[in-house]
Tab-separated table of C-alpha atoms in Angstrom:
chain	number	residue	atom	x	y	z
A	1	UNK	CA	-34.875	-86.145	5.508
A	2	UNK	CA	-36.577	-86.546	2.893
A	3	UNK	CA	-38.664	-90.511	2.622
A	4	UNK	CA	-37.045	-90.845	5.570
A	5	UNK	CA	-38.951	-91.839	8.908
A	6	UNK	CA	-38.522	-89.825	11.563
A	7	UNK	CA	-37.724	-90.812	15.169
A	8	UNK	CA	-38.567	-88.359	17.013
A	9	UNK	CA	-41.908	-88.176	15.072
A	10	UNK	CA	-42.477	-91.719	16.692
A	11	UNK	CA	-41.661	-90.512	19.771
A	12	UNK	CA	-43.340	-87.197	19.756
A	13	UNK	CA	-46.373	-89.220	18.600
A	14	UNK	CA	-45.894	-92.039	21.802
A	15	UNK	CA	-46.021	-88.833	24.216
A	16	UNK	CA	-48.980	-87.059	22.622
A	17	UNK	CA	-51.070	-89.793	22.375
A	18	UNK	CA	-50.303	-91.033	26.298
A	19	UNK	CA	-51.108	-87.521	26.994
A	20	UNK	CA	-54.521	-87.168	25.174
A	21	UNK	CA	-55.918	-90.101	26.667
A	22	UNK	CA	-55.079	-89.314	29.822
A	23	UNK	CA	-56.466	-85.391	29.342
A	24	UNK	CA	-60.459	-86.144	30.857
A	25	UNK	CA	-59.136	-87.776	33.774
A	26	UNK	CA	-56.468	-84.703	34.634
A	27	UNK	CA	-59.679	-82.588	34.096
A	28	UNK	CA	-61.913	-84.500	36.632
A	29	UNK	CA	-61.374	-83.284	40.073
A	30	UNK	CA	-62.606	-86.765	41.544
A	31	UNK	CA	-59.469	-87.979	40.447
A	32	UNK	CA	-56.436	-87.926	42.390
A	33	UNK	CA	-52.551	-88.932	41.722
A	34	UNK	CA	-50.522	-90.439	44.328
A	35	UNK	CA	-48.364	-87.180	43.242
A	36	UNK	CA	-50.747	-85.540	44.120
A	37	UNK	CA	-50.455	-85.973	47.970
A	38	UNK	CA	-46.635	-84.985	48.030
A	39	UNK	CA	-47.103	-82.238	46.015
A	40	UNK	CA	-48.285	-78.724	46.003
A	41	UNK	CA	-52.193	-79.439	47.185
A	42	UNK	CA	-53.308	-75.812	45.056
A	43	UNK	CA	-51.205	-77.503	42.041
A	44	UNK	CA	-53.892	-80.438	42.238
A	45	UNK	CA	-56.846	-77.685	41.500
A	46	UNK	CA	-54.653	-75.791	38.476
A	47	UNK	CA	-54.536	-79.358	37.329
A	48	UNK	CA	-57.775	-79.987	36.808
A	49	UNK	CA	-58.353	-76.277	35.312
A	50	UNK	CA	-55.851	-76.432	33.148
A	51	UNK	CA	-54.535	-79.524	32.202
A	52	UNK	CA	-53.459	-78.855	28.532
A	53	UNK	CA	-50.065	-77.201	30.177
A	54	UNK	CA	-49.149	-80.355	31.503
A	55	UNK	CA	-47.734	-81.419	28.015
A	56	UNK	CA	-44.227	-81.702	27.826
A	57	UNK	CA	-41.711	-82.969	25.067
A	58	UNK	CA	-38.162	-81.810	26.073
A	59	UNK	CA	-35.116	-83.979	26.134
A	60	UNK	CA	-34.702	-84.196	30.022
A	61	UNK	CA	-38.218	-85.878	30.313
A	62	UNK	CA	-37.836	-88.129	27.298
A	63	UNK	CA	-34.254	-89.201	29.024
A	64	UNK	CA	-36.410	-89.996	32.206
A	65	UNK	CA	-38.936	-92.378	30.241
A	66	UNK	CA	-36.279	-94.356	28.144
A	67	UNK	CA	-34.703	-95.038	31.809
A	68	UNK	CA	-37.401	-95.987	32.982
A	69	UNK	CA	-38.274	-98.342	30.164
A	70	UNK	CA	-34.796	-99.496	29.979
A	71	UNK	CA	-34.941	-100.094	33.831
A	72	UNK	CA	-38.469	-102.105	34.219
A	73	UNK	CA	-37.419	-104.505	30.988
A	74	UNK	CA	-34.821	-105.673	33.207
A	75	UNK	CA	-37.004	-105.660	36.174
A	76	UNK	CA	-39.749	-107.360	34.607
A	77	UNK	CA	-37.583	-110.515	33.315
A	78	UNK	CA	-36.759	-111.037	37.918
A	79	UNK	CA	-40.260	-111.604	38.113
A	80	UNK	CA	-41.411	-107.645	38.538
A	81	UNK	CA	-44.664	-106.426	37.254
A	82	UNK	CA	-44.087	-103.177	35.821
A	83	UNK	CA	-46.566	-99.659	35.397
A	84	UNK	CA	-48.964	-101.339	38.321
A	85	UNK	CA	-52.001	-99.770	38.499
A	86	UNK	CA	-53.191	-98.798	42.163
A	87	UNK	CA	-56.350	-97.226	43.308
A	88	UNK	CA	-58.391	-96.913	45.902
A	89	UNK	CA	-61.628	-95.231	46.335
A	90	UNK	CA	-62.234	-92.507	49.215
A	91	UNK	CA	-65.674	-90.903	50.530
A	92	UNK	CA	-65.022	-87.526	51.602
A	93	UNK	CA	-66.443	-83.937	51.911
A	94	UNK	CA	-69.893	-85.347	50.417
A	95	UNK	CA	-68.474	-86.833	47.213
A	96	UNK	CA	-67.012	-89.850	45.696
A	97	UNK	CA	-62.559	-89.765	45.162
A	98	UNK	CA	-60.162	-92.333	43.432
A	99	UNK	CA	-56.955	-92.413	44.613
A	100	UNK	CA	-54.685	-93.912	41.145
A	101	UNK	CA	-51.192	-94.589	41.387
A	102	UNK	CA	-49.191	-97.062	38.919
A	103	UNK	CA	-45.806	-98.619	40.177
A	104	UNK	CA	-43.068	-98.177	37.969
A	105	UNK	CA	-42.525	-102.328	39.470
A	106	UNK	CA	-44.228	-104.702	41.913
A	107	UNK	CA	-43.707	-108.103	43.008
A	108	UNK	CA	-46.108	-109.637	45.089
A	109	UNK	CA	-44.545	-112.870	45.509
A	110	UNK	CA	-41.934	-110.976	48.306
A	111	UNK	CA	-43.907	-107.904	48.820
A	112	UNK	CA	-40.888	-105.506	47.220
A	113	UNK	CA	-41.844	-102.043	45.951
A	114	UNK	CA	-39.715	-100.471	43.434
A	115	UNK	CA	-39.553	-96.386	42.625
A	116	UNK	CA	-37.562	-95.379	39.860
A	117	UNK	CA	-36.155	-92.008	39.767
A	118	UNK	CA	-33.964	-89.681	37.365
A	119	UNK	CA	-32.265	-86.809	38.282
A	120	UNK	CA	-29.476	-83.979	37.090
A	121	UNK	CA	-28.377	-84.679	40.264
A	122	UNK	CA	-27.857	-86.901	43.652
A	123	UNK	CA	-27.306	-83.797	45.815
A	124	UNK	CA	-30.463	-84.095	48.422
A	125	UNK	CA	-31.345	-88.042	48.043
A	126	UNK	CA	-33.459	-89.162	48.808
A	127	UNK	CA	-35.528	-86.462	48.307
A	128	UNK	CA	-38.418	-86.222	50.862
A	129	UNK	CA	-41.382	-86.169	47.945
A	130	UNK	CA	-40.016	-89.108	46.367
A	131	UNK	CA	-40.116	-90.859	49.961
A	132	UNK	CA	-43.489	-89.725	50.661
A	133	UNK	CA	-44.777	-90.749	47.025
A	134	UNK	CA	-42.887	-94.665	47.647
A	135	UNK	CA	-44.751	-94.901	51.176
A	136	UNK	CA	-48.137	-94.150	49.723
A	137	UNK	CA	-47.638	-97.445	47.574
A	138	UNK	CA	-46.535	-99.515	50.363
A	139	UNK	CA	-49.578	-98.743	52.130
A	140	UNK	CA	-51.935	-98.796	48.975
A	141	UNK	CA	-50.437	-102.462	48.367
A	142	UNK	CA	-49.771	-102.991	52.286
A	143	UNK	CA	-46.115	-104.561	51.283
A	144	UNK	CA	-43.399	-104.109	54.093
A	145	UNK	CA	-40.612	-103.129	51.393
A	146	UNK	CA	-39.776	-100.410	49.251
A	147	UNK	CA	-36.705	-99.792	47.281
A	148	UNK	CA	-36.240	-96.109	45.832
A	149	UNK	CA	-33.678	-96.570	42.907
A	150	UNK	CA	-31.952	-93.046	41.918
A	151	UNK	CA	-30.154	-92.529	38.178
A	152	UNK	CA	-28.292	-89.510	37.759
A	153	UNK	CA	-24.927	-88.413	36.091
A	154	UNK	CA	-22.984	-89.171	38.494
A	155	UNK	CA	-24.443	-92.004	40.540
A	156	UNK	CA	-26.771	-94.980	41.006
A	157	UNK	CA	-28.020	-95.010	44.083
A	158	UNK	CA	-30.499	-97.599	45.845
A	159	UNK	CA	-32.352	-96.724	49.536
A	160	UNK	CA	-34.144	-99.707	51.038
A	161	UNK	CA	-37.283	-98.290	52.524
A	162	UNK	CA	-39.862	-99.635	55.552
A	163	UNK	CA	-43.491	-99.463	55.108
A	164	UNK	CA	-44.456	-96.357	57.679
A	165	UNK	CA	-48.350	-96.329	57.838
A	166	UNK	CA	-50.083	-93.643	56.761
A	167	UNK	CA	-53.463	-92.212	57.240
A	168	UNK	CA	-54.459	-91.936	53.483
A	169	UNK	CA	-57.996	-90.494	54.011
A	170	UNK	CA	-56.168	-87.515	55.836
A	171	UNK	CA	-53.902	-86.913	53.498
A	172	UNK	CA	-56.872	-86.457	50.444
A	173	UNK	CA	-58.632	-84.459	52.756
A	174	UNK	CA	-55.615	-81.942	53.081
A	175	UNK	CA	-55.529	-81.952	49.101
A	176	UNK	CA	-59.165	-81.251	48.626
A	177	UNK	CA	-59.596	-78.720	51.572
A	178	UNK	CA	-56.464	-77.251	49.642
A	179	UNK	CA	-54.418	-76.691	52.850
A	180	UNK	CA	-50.176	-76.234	51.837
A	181	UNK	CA	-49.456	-74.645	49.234
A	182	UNK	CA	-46.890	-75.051	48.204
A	183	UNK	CA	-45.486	-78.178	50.231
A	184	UNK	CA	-41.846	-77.474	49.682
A	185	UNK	CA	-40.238	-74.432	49.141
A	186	UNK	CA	-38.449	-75.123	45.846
A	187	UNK	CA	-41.609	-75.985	44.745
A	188	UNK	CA	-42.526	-72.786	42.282
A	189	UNK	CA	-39.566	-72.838	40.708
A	190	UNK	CA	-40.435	-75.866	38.885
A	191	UNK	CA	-44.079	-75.971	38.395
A	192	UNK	CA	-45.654	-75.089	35.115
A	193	UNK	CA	-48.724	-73.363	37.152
A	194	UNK	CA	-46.759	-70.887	38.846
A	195	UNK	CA	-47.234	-67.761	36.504
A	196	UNK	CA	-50.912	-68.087	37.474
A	197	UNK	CA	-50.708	-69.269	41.161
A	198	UNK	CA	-52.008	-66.908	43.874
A	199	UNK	CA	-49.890	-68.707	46.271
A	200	UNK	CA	-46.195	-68.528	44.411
A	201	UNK	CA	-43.228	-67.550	46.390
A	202	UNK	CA	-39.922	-66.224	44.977
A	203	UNK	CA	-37.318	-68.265	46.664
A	204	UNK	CA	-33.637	-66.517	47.043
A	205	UNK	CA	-30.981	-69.302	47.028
């Protein structure tokens, strides 16, 4: 390309740099992801051992985060804060955890959640983790309404969701005493972990 700057270079760059900063705080096992809770609870401990294989630069995740970007813009000009942090700290099993979450949009003047999700595709939404992750920041926030907004090839789809409440401290609990793993079934198929998990299963479709 010769004096020509590179795109992806800026991009690349944008993604390593977000990642790098982030890389103590994947490492430190006082720190939990709203993730976290609807995932895999062993996933949460390879995490924090290994947190250097959490990098990824492929074209299906870089599609996700221009949606996303794309998507809160607009969001953000109807009076939306978007990427709001959330935490909240927990005492438990002798030590000190912080709960950190950050809303891909918030507005607090009507209390209205907003999850943004890409997919390959609609078939299963919406998906149960996705549900459980959008209920964790109605309850963090305590606002009554949560919309789950889905992008995939071949539809947009938008669920209106009701604040359920949840008992937060129980769920860390079953994440630190490490207590299902994995949560769902399709779970190993997906995770980056699972070549060095104890706990993989081979699911047969």
């Amino acid at each position: 390309m010769g004096n020509l700057t590179s795109v992806i270079q800026f991009i690349y760059k944008r993604s390593y740099e977000d990642y790098v900063k982030r890389l103590d705080e994947l490492r430190d096992p006082h720190i939990i992801y709203v993730t976290d809770l609807a995932s895999c609870t062993h996933k949460y401990y390879l995490r924090t051992q290994y947190p250097e294989l959490l990098f990824r630069f492929e074209p299906v995740a870089i599609l996700g985060e221009m949606v996303h970007a794309g998507l809160e813009s607009i969001l953000e000009k109807e009076g939306f804060e978007i990427e709001y942090e959330v935490s909240k700290q927990f005492t438990l099993n002798g030590g000190t955890y912080t709960l950190k979450g950050r809303i891909d949009a918030y507005n607090r003047s009507t209390g209205v959640v907003v999850e943004i999700k890409t997919s390959r595709s609609s078939q299963g939404i919406p998906r149960e983790h996705h549900l459980i992750q959008l209920q964790i920041y109605l309850n963090m926030v305590n606002a009554s309404k949560g919309i789950l907004l889905y992008i995939t090839p071949d539809r947009i789809a938008e669920y209106d969701i009701e604040r359920q409440d949840l008992i937060l401290e129980d769920m860390m609990k079953n994440l630190i005493n490490d207590n299902m793993h994995p949560r769902w079934d399709w779970e190993c198929r997906y995770c980056i972990f699972s070549k060095m998990c104890p706990y993989r299963i081979n699911k047969v479709d």
